C-alpha positions as a printed NumPy array, in Angstrom:
array([[ 10.523,  53.39 ,  14.664],
       [  8.846,  51.233,  12.1  ],
       [ 11.329,  51.249,   9.324],
       [ 14.288,  48.911,   8.638],
       [ 17.529,  50.131,   6.733],
       [ 20.376,  48.713,   4.929],
       [ 23.071,  50.467,   6.24 ],
       [ 21.723,  52.019,   9.499],
       [ 20.647,  49.817,  12.798],
       [ 18.571,  51.467,  15.084],
       [ 17.421,  51.052,  18.574],
       [ 14.849,  52.962,  20.878],
       [ 15.466,  53.407,  24.463],
       [ 12.56 ,  55.707,  25.745],
       [ 12.855,  58.877,  24.152],
       [ 16.47 ,  58.344,  22.698],
       [ 17.055,  56.527,  19.243],
       [ 20.826,  55.089,  18.656],
       [ 21.478,  55.025,  15.11 ],
       [ 24.632,  53.05 ,  13.966],
       [ 25.912,  53.203,  10.431],
       [ 27.316,  50.037,   9.023],
       [ 28.256,  50.259,   5.156],
       [ 31.27 ,  47.832,   4.851],
       [ 34.071,  47.642,   3.613],
       [ 34.843,  51.389,   5.159],
       [ 31.681,  53.328,   5.362],
       [ 31.803,  55.317,   2.179],
       [ 28.748,  57.544,   1.694],
       [ 27.341,  56.279,  -1.536],
       [ 23.871,  55.651,  -2.539],
       [ 22.829,  53.008,  -0.153],
       [ 23.727,  55.255,   2.77 ],
       [ 21.874,  58.192,   1.282],
       [ 18.669,  56.316,   0.593],
       [ 18.87 ,  55.195,   4.259],
       [ 19.364,  58.686,   5.324],
       [ 16.374,  60.041,   3.126],
       [ 14.112,  57.382,   4.88 ],
       [ 15.372,  58.303,   8.146],
       [ 14.843,  61.831,   7.906],
       [ 11.393,  61.285,   6.836],
       [ 10.632,  58.878,   9.654],
       [ 12.19 ,  61.423,  12.147],
       [ 10.164,  64.299,  10.597],
       [  6.85 ,  62.62 ,  11.679],
       [  5.137,  63.697,  15.007],
       [  5.769,  61.514,  17.862],
       [  9.179,  60.086,  17.003],
       [ 12.23 ,  60.162,  19.055],
       [ 13.177,  63.342,  20.842],
       [ 17.072,  62.524,  20.705],
       [ 19.025,  60.652,  18.177],
       [ 22.633,  59.56 ,  18.727],
       [ 24.412,  58.5  ,  15.636],
       [ 27.56 ,  56.521,  15.59 ],
       [ 29.567,  54.046,  13.494],
       [ 29.985,  50.346,  13.695],
       [ 33.547,  50.561,  12.234],
       [ 36.032,  51.61 ,  14.65 ],
       [ 38.447,  53.247,  12.041],
       [ 35.721,  55.123,  10.024],
       [ 32.792,  56.946,  10.632],
       [ 32.291,  58.333,   7.299],
       [ 35.677,  58.777,   5.46 ],
       [ 33.984,  60.676,   2.551],
       [ 31.667,  60.001,  -0.424],
       [ 32.169,  57.222,  -2.878],
       [ 33.89 ,  59.131,  -5.634],
       [ 32.81 ,  56.355,  -8.188],
       [ 29.037,  56.819,  -7.613],
       [ 28.453,  60.719,  -7.474],
       [ 25.722,  60.609,  -9.687],
       [ 23.99 ,  57.207,  -8.155],
       [ 24.071,  59.125,  -4.472],
       [ 22.979,  62.54 ,  -5.842],
       [ 19.957,  60.923,  -7.383],
       [ 19.118,  59.39 ,  -4.06 ],
       [ 19.568,  62.918,  -2.276],
       [ 16.977,  64.25 ,  -4.712],
       [ 14.37 ,  62.27 ,  -3.525],
       [ 14.466,  64.243,  -0.267],
       [ 13.837,  67.69 ,  -1.935],
       [ 12.283,  69.701,  -4.483],
       [ 13.578,  70.329,  -8.115],
       [ 17.156,  71.397,  -7.93 ],
       [ 17.699,  70.043,  -4.487],
       [ 19.753,  67.07 ,  -5.947],
       [ 22.783,  67.471,  -3.499],
       [ 24.012,  66.298,   0.05 ],
       [ 24.148,  69.615,   1.071],
       [ 20.424,  70.332,   0.719],
       [ 19.939,  66.995,   2.175],
       [ 21.991,  67.522,   5.303],
       [ 20.326,  71.139,   5.64 ],
       [ 16.909,  69.307,   5.819],
       [ 18.432,  66.911,   8.268],
       [ 19.482,  69.895,  10.451],
       [ 15.887,  70.816,  10.809],
       [ 14.129,  67.661,  11.844],
       [ 11.987,  67.892,  14.901],
       [ 14.633,  65.944,  17.02 ],
       [ 17.858,  66.643,  18.706],
       [ 20.678,  64.941,  16.838],
       [ 24.125,  63.95 ,  18.558],
       [ 27.042,  62.726,  16.697],
       [ 29.181,  60.138,  18.649],
       [ 32.543,  60.09 ,  16.799],
       [ 35.258,  57.203,  16.639],
       [ 37.3  ,  57.048,  13.788],
       [ 37.646,  59.247,  10.659],
       [ 34.964,  61.613,   9.355],
       [ 36.243,  63.53 ,   6.155],
       [ 34.623,  65.283,   3.44 ],
       [ 31.016,  64.815,   3.423],
       [ 31.423,  62.704,   6.674],
       [ 32.524,  65.652,   8.386],
       [ 29.562,  67.698,   6.889],
       [ 27.233,  65.079,   8.193],
       [ 28.46 ,  65.693,  11.743],
       [ 28.351,  69.467,  11.282],
       [ 24.938,  69.227,  10.207],
       [ 24.104,  67.476,  13.409],
       [ 23.188,  69.55 ,  16.61 ],
       [ 26.214,  68.417,  18.81 ],
       [ 29.314,  66.533,  18.234],
       [ 31.235,  64.571,  20.804],
       [ 34.61 ,  62.844,  19.84 ],
       [ 36.919,  60.437,  21.125],
       [ 40.176,  61.926,  22.193],
       [ 42.241,  59.119,  21.389],
       [ 40.416,  57.678,  18.275],
       [ 38.75 ,  60.615,  16.097],
       [ 39.933,  62.284,  13.134],
       [ 38.161,  65.243,  11.223],
       [ 39.252,  66.598,   7.84 ],
       [ 37.73 ,  68.701,   4.658],
       [ 39.886,  67.034,   2.155],
       [ 38.171,  68.389,  -1.018],
       [ 40.499,  71.34 ,  -1.975],
       [ 43.505,  68.675,  -1.871],
       [ 41.535,  66.605,  -4.524],
       [ 40.672,  69.492,  -6.51 ],
       [ 37.25 ,  71.096,  -5.642],
       [ 35.73 ,  73.097,  -2.708],
       [ 33.643,  71.296,  -0.101],
       [ 29.964,  71.   ,  -1.172],
       [ 27.856,  69.841,   1.453],
       [ 27.93 ,  72.394,   4.06 ],
       [ 31.579,  72.742,   5.455],
       [ 31.952,  75.987,   4.247],
       [ 28.977,  77.345,   5.749],
       [ 29.307,  75.76 ,   9.124],
       [ 32.997,  75.94 ,   9.701],
       [ 32.918,  79.619,   8.935],
       [ 30.298,  80.245,  11.404],
       [ 31.734,  77.894,  14.044],
       [ 35.526,  78.625,  13.657],
       [ 35.814,  82.064,  12.144],
       [ 37.303,  82.904,   8.96 ],
       [ 40.688,  82.173,   9.571],
       [ 40.552,  78.702,  11.029],
       [ 37.645,  77.682,   8.66 ],
       [ 40.072,  78.649,   5.875],
       [ 43.054,  76.701,   7.422],
       [ 40.709,  73.715,   7.878],
       [ 39.357,  73.863,   4.297],
       [ 42.549,  74.923,   2.488],
       [ 45.012,  72.765,   4.006],
       [ 42.818,  69.733,   3.674],
       [ 44.823,  68.473,   6.74 ],
       [ 43.67 ,  66.08 ,   9.296],
       [ 42.525,  67.306,  12.703],
       [ 42.397,  65.313,  15.726],
       [ 39.758,  65.711,  18.537],
       [ 41.565,  67.895,  20.736],
       [ 42.472,  70.546,  18.116],
       [ 39.   ,  70.207,  16.48 ],
       [ 37.535,  71.052,  20.068],
       [ 39.766,  73.991,  20.588],
       [ 38.766,  75.438,  17.067],
       [ 35.131,  74.743,  17.675],
       [ 34.584,  71.853,  15.144],
       [ 33.281,  69.622,  17.792],
       [ 31.59 ,  70.394,  21.218],
       [ 33.971,  68.47 ,  23.14 ],
       [ 36.884,  65.835,  23.168],
       [ 36.117,  63.149,  25.506],
       [ 38.512,  60.272,  26.634],
       [ 37.583,  57.245,  24.611],
       [ 36.698,  55.032,  27.831],
       [ 34.316,  57.808,  28.892],
       [ 32.638,  58.696,  25.504],
       [ 29.742,  56.148,  25.513],
       [ 28.522,  57.024,  28.956],
       [ 29.013,  60.955,  28.5  ],
       [ 27.033,  60.868,  25.442],
       [ 24.323,  58.504,  26.925],
       [ 23.892,  60.776,  29.877],
       [ 23.367,  63.852,  27.798],
       [ 20.901,  62.244,  25.456],
       [ 18.808,  60.896,  28.355],
       [ 18.942,  64.285,  29.925],
       [ 17.786,  65.951,  26.927],
       [ 15.138,  63.188,  26.187],
       [ 13.413,  63.636,  29.414],
       [ 12.453,  67.532,  28.78 ],
       [  9.464,  68.513,  27.269],
       [  9.467,  67.907,  23.398],
       [  7.815,  71.258,  22.429],
       [ 10.371,  73.352,  24.199],
       [ 13.303,  71.176,  22.525],
       [ 11.742,  71.701,  19.205],
       [ 11.354,  75.473,  19.783],
       [ 14.651,  76.12 ,  20.986],
       [ 16.27 ,  74.088,  18.124],
       [ 14.301,  75.936,  15.676],
       [ 15.327,  79.468,  17.217],
       [ 18.897,  78.49 ,  17.056],
       [ 18.551,  77.217,  13.446],
       [ 17.139,  80.44 ,  12.54 ],
       [ 20.18 ,  82.338,  13.478],
       [ 22.774,  79.774,  12.599],
       [ 21.794,  77.627,   9.638],
       [ 22.97 ,  78.923,   6.108],
       [ 20.412,  79.769,   3.569],
       [ 19.306,  77.357,   1.085],
       [ 20.784,  79.705,  -1.791],
       [ 24.044,  79.405,  -0.111],
       [ 24.002,  75.622,   0.271],
       [ 22.771,  75.217,  -3.326],
       [ 25.758,  77.344,  -4.609],
       [ 28.521,  75.523,  -2.859],
       [ 26.727,  72.184,  -4.154],
       [ 27.003,  73.379,  -7.7  ],
       [ 30.279,  74.393,  -7.369],
       [ 31.529,  71.156,  -6.067],
       [ 29.586,  69.162,  -8.716],
       [ 31.299,  71.32 , -11.384],
       [ 34.937,  70.945, -10.113],
       [ 34.582,  67.336,  -9.077],
       [ 34.371,  66.43 , -12.821],
       [ 37.443,  68.88 , -13.798],
       [ 40.431,  67.292, -15.342],
       [ 42.682,  68.275, -12.503],
       [ 40.172,  66.795,  -9.938],
       [ 40.031,  63.401, -11.885],
       [ 43.727,  63.139, -12.29 ],
       [ 44.542,  63.773,  -8.568],
       [ 41.645,  61.245,  -7.807],
       [ 42.983,  58.8  , -10.113],
       [ 46.513,  59.067,  -8.433],
       [ 44.764,  58.375,  -4.98 ],
       [ 43.117,  55.442,  -6.347],
       [ 46.364,  53.996,  -7.49 ],
       [ 47.739,  54.352,  -3.861],
       [ 44.608,  52.463,  -2.404],
       [ 42.013,  55.227,  -2.068],
       [ 38.562,  53.954,  -0.922],
       [ 40.157,  50.807,   0.595],
       [ 41.156,  49.968,   4.047],
       [ 44.911,  50.899,   4.206],
       [ 47.319,  53.601,   4.582],
       [ 45.979,  56.242,   2.142],
       [ 42.433,  56.145,   3.706],
       [ 43.915,  56.002,   7.425],
       [ 46.204,  58.958,   6.711],
       [ 44.659,  60.856,   4.003],
       [ 45.938,  64.006,   5.212],
       [ 49.352,  62.772,   4.674],
       [ 48.512,  61.218,   1.167],
       [ 47.056,  64.423,  -0.086],
       [ 50.316,  66.423,   0.875],
       [ 52.179,  63.869,  -1.271],
       [ 50.419,  64.075,  -4.515],
       [ 52.111,  65.751,  -7.416],
       [ 52.13 ,  69.461,  -7.2  ],
       [ 49.562,  71.339,  -9.49 ],
       [ 50.935,  73.92 , -11.82 ]])
């Protein structure tokens, strides 16, 4: 690895790259994070890079809580740099990420909500701390459906009923329930998580690169959503996130401390349930 990033620190150990997100104060997905992801995806798409990449967060409370809703236009513009005309969305950026010729593993501690959960879903595998992981798709509670892959991935992974439960309730899921539903591969005791993920990454990293890439491509051909489906979800999100209802509900959340380190972000599922009912 030759590049340096503002919000991602990397360390290469043999065939395994560790990539740690650090975007204070709470790891919101904003233009800086998206710019770094675009650069990292480009680097990992070149021949001869790491066979396995393990993603985690420097913040024990927040992996990625969600996008920065004050900077939608800015992070969208950064995402557009990774695709062609019309692909100015996190959904298409994450889909490209799913196709890189490396095995991607997410190691989850803290909260991964909204596009944070969608980033994890774009990874090849997800392992979470049993005591310290939370997943959620809060978009419907705010006023828009998810737009960066959650509907596509969760429906395939969870089945129709459970995907609708996850998306329509906008509730927080702990690691045990997420594992039972299929949102993550496994919930692992926190004290064992680092060694567990390191063992899987090292094992995979020792296998032949061509076999890893071929197997991943074959699974992707069966399981990844089409670009048209991803673009449709992104367009609907972009439309409704600007609606009067979403703007009003977002404003109420900001009055309660949204996008700051406090109870609203820590317990966002509860906060969404406490918002004023919509007629």
